[in-house]
Every structure is written in structure tokens, then in C-alpha cells.
């Protein structure tokens, strides 16, 4: 069972590495509301940190929205929470699909390529192993994919395609949230597997 971290480890103090964007969505700096997945009542849904369940649950990744969410014409019922009263109420919301290609952010080796949509709450996912310029290992995670294009042990350059955005997860609740707010769940870990703030990582290390 993965450890339940409730804070980010500090980013290492290294010069920018020139990372690639994890998806075609490059709105992080200019239009962050189009970069992060959000729900109708939680604009912070896709951001990392204490953004879930009215600030009660730590989100160790960031959720990157598709460039063009595809409307399906269908709806799903989700339970929203009124953060002032703590009351939950059902709401019928439109369902979208995300179909964006997913890219490896930095040169590395495929540590895990799990093409099993129900294996965990991450669904089908890929973990990449990388090295900072000083040789220390770090990892990146790409979750909820619909399709995986790489296999374990494969060496990838920055910007190479890993797979396709999807809505896979073992958790039915997560699948419903993914259907109203489709996204790539992206994490960065240090050599011990402790999460780093993925947005701070992108802001610091993206090639610009
Ligand atoms: Zn997430």
C-alpha cells in the first residue's frame, strides 16, 4: 500500500532541466483555468495540495485538462459538497471525454507500464524513472490512461508519447469524477517516492 503523504518534499535545488509538457495543453502560465481540470463547484479540483473535499483531502498530483474536452451528450450524477455547511447534494453534470496524447516530460526509463484499468485508483498508468543532473533519481507518474504505448524498461526521450488520456480507475467514484472533469493525473516523486509539487516542478523545469 502506497504511503499517504500529506505534504510535498522540497524540489531539489538544481538548474532548470528543460522538461517537455506532459500533454498538448500548454495553458499553465497564460490561462491556468484551462490547464487544470475543474468541476462546476470546485475551481481548484485539479490543483495539487489541499484541494479536495473542501480542503480536507491532500491531492498529490495535478490534473491536466484536455485541450478540447469532447462532449458526449450524456450526464452523470455526482455528489457535490457545500463547504460552508458540509452538506452533500447530488447534481447532474454533463459528461466529457479527454483524448489527448500523453508525453514523457524528461529523458528516462519506463519503470512501470500497467495496462490494467482496474488495478488501482490510478487505472492504467505509467511511471518513468529519471535522473537529475547530479545523478539522483526521480520519478514521474501518468495516470487514468486509456491506452499505453510503452513497455517496462524502454528508454524514452523528453516529449516522446507514452499513451492516451483516459478515464480508467478501480474506483467507480473516481471514474464518475473523471467523466465530468476528464484529465491526466500527473505526479512527480523524489528518489524515495515522496511527492514533489508537480506544478512547481513544471513551472521550474519546463523548457520555455
Ligand atoms: Zn489527480
CSV table of C-alpha atoms and ligand atoms in Angstrom, one decimal:
chain,number,residue,atom,x,y,z
A,1,UNK,CA,0.0,0.0,0.0
A,2,UNK,CA,1.4,3.4,-1.0
A,3,UNK,CA,2.2,5.7,1.8
A,4,UNK,CA,-0.3,8.5,2.4
A,5,UNK,CA,1.8,11.6,2.2
A,6,UNK,CA,0.2,14.9,3.3
A,7,UNK,CA,2.9,17.3,2.1
A,8,UNK,CA,5.3,17.8,-0.7
A,9,UNK,CA,9.1,17.2,-0.4
A,10,UNK,CA,11.1,20.3,-1.5
A,11,UNK,CA,12.2,20.4,-5.1
A,12,UNK,CA,15.9,19.9,-5.4
A,13,UNK,CA,18.0,23.0,-5.9
A,14,UNK,CA,19.1,22.3,-9.5
A,15,UNK,CA,19.2,24.4,-12.7
A,16,UNK,CA,16.1,24.0,-15.0
A,17,UNK,CA,16.3,20.7,-16.9
A,18,UNK,CA,14.2,21.8,-19.9
A,19,UNK,CA,11.3,19.4,-19.4
A,20,UNK,CA,8.6,18.7,-22.0
A,21,UNK,CA,4.9,19.4,-21.5
A,22,UNK,CA,3.0,16.2,-20.4
A,23,UNK,CA,0.1,16.9,-22.7
A,24,UNK,CA,-0.6,19.3,-25.6
A,25,UNK,CA,-2.3,21.6,-23.0
A,26,UNK,CA,0.2,24.4,-22.5
A,27,UNK,CA,-2.0,26.9,-20.7
A,28,UNK,CA,-0.3,26.7,-17.3
A,29,UNK,CA,1.2,30.2,-17.4
A,30,UNK,CA,-1.3,32.1,-19.5
A,31,UNK,CA,-4.7,30.5,-18.8
A,32,UNK,CA,-4.4,28.3,-15.7
A,33,UNK,CA,-8.2,27.8,-15.5
A,34,UNK,CA,-7.9,26.0,-18.9
A,35,UNK,CA,-4.9,24.0,-17.7
A,36,UNK,CA,-6.3,22.4,-14.6
A,37,UNK,CA,-9.3,20.2,-14.7
A,38,UNK,CA,-12.1,21.6,-12.5
A,39,UNK,CA,-15.7,20.9,-11.5
A,40,UNK,CA,-18.6,23.3,-11.6
A,41,UNK,CA,-18.3,23.9,-7.9
A,42,UNK,CA,-14.6,23.4,-7.3
A,43,UNK,CA,-12.3,25.5,-9.4
A,44,UNK,CA,-9.3,24.2,-7.5
A,45,UNK,CA,-10.2,20.5,-8.2
A,46,UNK,CA,-7.2,19.8,-10.4
A,47,UNK,CA,-4.6,21.7,-8.5
A,48,UNK,CA,-2.1,20.0,-6.2
A,49,UNK,CA,-2.3,20.2,-2.4
A,50,UNK,CA,-5.3,20.5,-0.1
A,51,UNK,CA,-7.8,21.0,-2.9
A,52,UNK,CA,-10.2,18.1,-2.4
A,53,UNK,CA,-13.3,17.6,-0.1
A,54,UNK,CA,-13.4,21.2,0.9
A,55,UNK,CA,-9.7,21.2,1.7
A,56,UNK,CA,-9.8,18.0,3.8
A,57,UNK,CA,-8.0,15.7,1.4
A,58,UNK,CA,-4.5,16.1,0.0
A,59,UNK,CA,-4.1,15.8,-3.8
A,60,UNK,CA,-0.6,14.7,-4.5
A,61,UNK,CA,-0.8,15.2,-8.3
A,62,UNK,CA,-2.1,17.8,-10.6
A,63,UNK,CA,-5.0,17.1,-13.0
A,64,UNK,CA,-4.3,18.5,-16.5
A,65,UNK,CA,-7.5,19.0,-18.6
A,66,UNK,CA,-7.7,18.0,-22.3
A,67,UNK,CA,-7.2,20.8,-24.7
A,68,UNK,CA,-10.6,20.2,-26.2
A,69,UNK,CA,-12.9,18.2,-23.9
A,70,UNK,CA,-15.2,16.1,-26.1
A,71,UNK,CA,-18.9,16.4,-25.1
A,72,UNK,CA,-20.7,13.0,-25.1
A,73,UNK,CA,-24.2,14.3,-24.8
A,74,UNK,CA,-24.6,12.2,-21.7
A,75,UNK,CA,-24.8,13.1,-18.0
A,76,UNK,CA,-23.6,11.7,-14.7
A,77,UNK,CA,-24.8,12.4,-11.1
A,78,UNK,CA,-22.1,13.5,-8.7
A,79,UNK,CA,-22.2,14.4,-5.0
A,80,UNK,CA,-21.1,18.0,-4.5
A,81,UNK,CA,-20.3,19.3,-1.0
A,82,UNK,CA,-21.4,22.7,0.2
A,83,UNK,CA,-18.2,23.6,2.0
A,84,UNK,CA,-20.0,26.1,4.3
A,85,UNK,CA,-22.5,23.6,5.7
A,86,UNK,CA,-20.7,20.3,5.0
A,87,UNK,CA,-23.9,19.2,3.3
A,88,UNK,CA,-23.6,16.9,0.2
A,89,UNK,CA,-26.1,17.2,-2.6
A,90,UNK,CA,-26.5,15.3,-5.9
A,91,UNK,CA,-26.0,17.2,-9.2
A,92,UNK,CA,-26.5,16.0,-12.7
A,93,UNK,CA,-23.5,17.2,-14.8
A,94,UNK,CA,-22.5,16.8,-18.5
A,95,UNK,CA,-20.0,14.1,-19.3
A,96,UNK,CA,-16.9,14.7,-21.5
A,97,UNK,CA,-14.1,12.6,-22.8
A,98,UNK,CA,-10.4,13.5,-23.0
A,99,UNK,CA,-8.4,12.0,-25.8
A,100,UNK,CA,-5.1,14.0,-25.7
A,101,UNK,CA,-1.8,12.3,-26.3
A,102,UNK,CA,0.4,11.9,-23.2
A,103,UNK,CA,4.1,12.7,-23.3
A,104,UNK,CA,7.1,11.8,-21.2
A,105,UNK,CA,8.4,15.0,-19.6
A,106,UNK,CA,12.1,14.2,-19.4
A,107,UNK,CA,14.6,11.6,-20.7
A,108,UNK,CA,14.3,8.4,-18.7
A,109,UNK,CA,13.4,4.7,-18.5
A,110,UNK,CA,9.9,3.2,-18.1
A,111,UNK,CA,9.8,1.9,-14.5
A,112,UNK,CA,6.2,0.6,-14.7
A,113,UNK,CA,3.7,0.3,-17.6
A,114,UNK,CA,0.5,-1.0,-16.2
A,115,UNK,CA,-2.2,-1.5,-18.8
A,116,UNK,CA,-4.9,-2.7,-16.4
A,117,UNK,CA,-7.7,-0.2,-15.9
A,118,UNK,CA,-8.9,-1.7,-12.6
A,119,UNK,CA,-5.5,-2.4,-11.0
A,120,UNK,CA,-5.7,0.6,-8.6
A,121,UNK,CA,-7.2,4.0,-8.2
A,122,UNK,CA,-4.7,5.2,-10.8
A,123,UNK,CA,-6.1,2.9,-13.5
A,124,UNK,CA,-3.8,2.2,-16.4
A,125,UNK,CA,-0.7,4.1,-15.7
A,126,UNK,CA,3.0,4.7,-16.4
A,127,UNK,CA,5.8,5.5,-14.0
A,128,UNK,CA,9.0,6.9,-15.6
A,129,UNK,CA,12.4,6.9,-13.8
A,130,UNK,CA,14.7,9.9,-14.5
A,131,UNK,CA,17.9,11.4,-13.1
A,132,UNK,CA,18.6,14.9,-12.0
A,133,UNK,CA,21.8,16.3,-13.4
A,134,UNK,CA,23.5,15.4,-10.1
A,135,UNK,CA,22.6,11.7,-10.7
A,136,UNK,CA,19.8,11.5,-8.1
A,137,UNK,CA,16.8,9.5,-9.2
A,138,UNK,CA,13.3,11.0,-9.5
A,139,UNK,CA,10.1,9.6,-11.0
A,140,UNK,CA,7.0,10.9,-12.9
A,141,UNK,CA,3.6,9.3,-13.0
A,142,UNK,CA,0.9,9.5,-15.7
A,143,UNK,CA,-2.5,8.0,-14.6
A,144,UNK,CA,-6.0,7.1,-15.8
A,145,UNK,CA,-4.8,6.4,-19.3
A,146,UNK,CA,-7.0,4.7,-21.9
A,147,UNK,CA,-4.1,3.3,-23.8
A,148,UNK,CA,-0.3,2.7,-23.1
A,149,UNK,CA,2.2,2.9,-25.9
A,150,UNK,CA,5.4,2.0,-24.0
A,151,UNK,CA,6.7,-1.1,-22.1
A,152,UNK,CA,8.8,-1.6,-18.9
A,153,UNK,CA,12.5,-0.9,-19.4
A,154,UNK,CA,12.0,1.2,-22.5
A,155,UNK,CA,14.2,4.3,-22.8
A,156,UNK,CA,12.3,7.5,-23.8
A,157,UNK,CA,13.4,10.9,-24.7
A,158,UNK,CA,11.6,14.0,-23.4
A,159,UNK,CA,8.5,14.6,-25.4
A,160,UNK,CA,8.0,11.0,-26.6
A,161,UNK,CA,4.5,9.7,-26.5
A,162,UNK,CA,3.5,7.5,-23.6
A,163,UNK,CA,-0.1,6.8,-24.3
A,164,UNK,CA,-3.5,8.4,-24.4
A,165,UNK,CA,-5.6,10.3,-21.8
A,166,UNK,CA,-8.5,8.3,-20.4
A,167,UNK,CA,-10.8,7.7,-17.5
A,168,UNK,CA,-9.6,4.5,-16.0
A,169,UNK,CA,-9.6,3.7,-12.3
A,170,UNK,CA,-10.6,0.9,-10.0
A,171,UNK,CA,-12.7,3.4,-8.0
A,172,UNK,CA,-16.2,3.9,-9.5
A,173,UNK,CA,-16.4,7.3,-7.8
A,174,UNK,CA,-13.1,8.4,-9.4
A,175,UNK,CA,-14.4,7.2,-12.8
A,176,UNK,CA,-17.5,9.4,-12.4
A,177,UNK,CA,-15.4,12.5,-11.5
A,178,UNK,CA,-13.2,11.7,-14.5
A,179,UNK,CA,-16.2,11.7,-16.7
A,180,UNK,CA,-17.3,15.2,-15.7
A,181,UNK,CA,-13.8,16.6,-15.4
A,182,UNK,CA,-11.5,14.4,-17.7
A,183,UNK,CA,-7.8,14.8,-17.1
A,184,UNK,CA,-4.3,13.4,-16.9
A,185,UNK,CA,-3.3,12.9,-13.3
A,186,UNK,CA,0.4,13.8,-13.2
A,187,UNK,CA,2.7,13.3,-10.2
A,188,UNK,CA,6.5,13.8,-9.6
A,189,UNK,CA,8.3,11.8,-6.8
A,190,UNK,CA,11.7,12.1,-5.3
A,191,UNK,CA,14.1,9.1,-5.1
A,192,UNK,CA,12.2,7.8,-2.0
A,193,UNK,CA,8.8,8.1,-3.7
A,194,UNK,CA,7.7,11.1,-1.8
A,195,UNK,CA,5.7,13.5,-4.0
A,196,UNK,CA,7.1,16.8,-5.2
A,197,UNK,CA,4.7,19.6,-6.1
A,198,UNK,CA,4.1,18.8,-9.8
A,199,UNK,CA,3.1,22.4,-10.6
A,200,UNK,CA,6.3,23.8,-9.0
A,201,UNK,CA,8.2,21.1,-11.0
A,202,UNK,CA,6.6,22.3,-14.3
A,203,UNK,CA,7.0,26.0,-13.5
A,204,UNK,CA,10.7,25.5,-12.7
A,205,UNK,CA,11.7,22.9,-15.3
A,206,UNK,CA,9.6,23.3,-18.4
A,207,UNK,CA,11.6,24.4,-21.5
A,208,UNK,CA,10.3,27.9,-22.3
B,1,LIG,ZN1,-5.5,13.9,-9.6
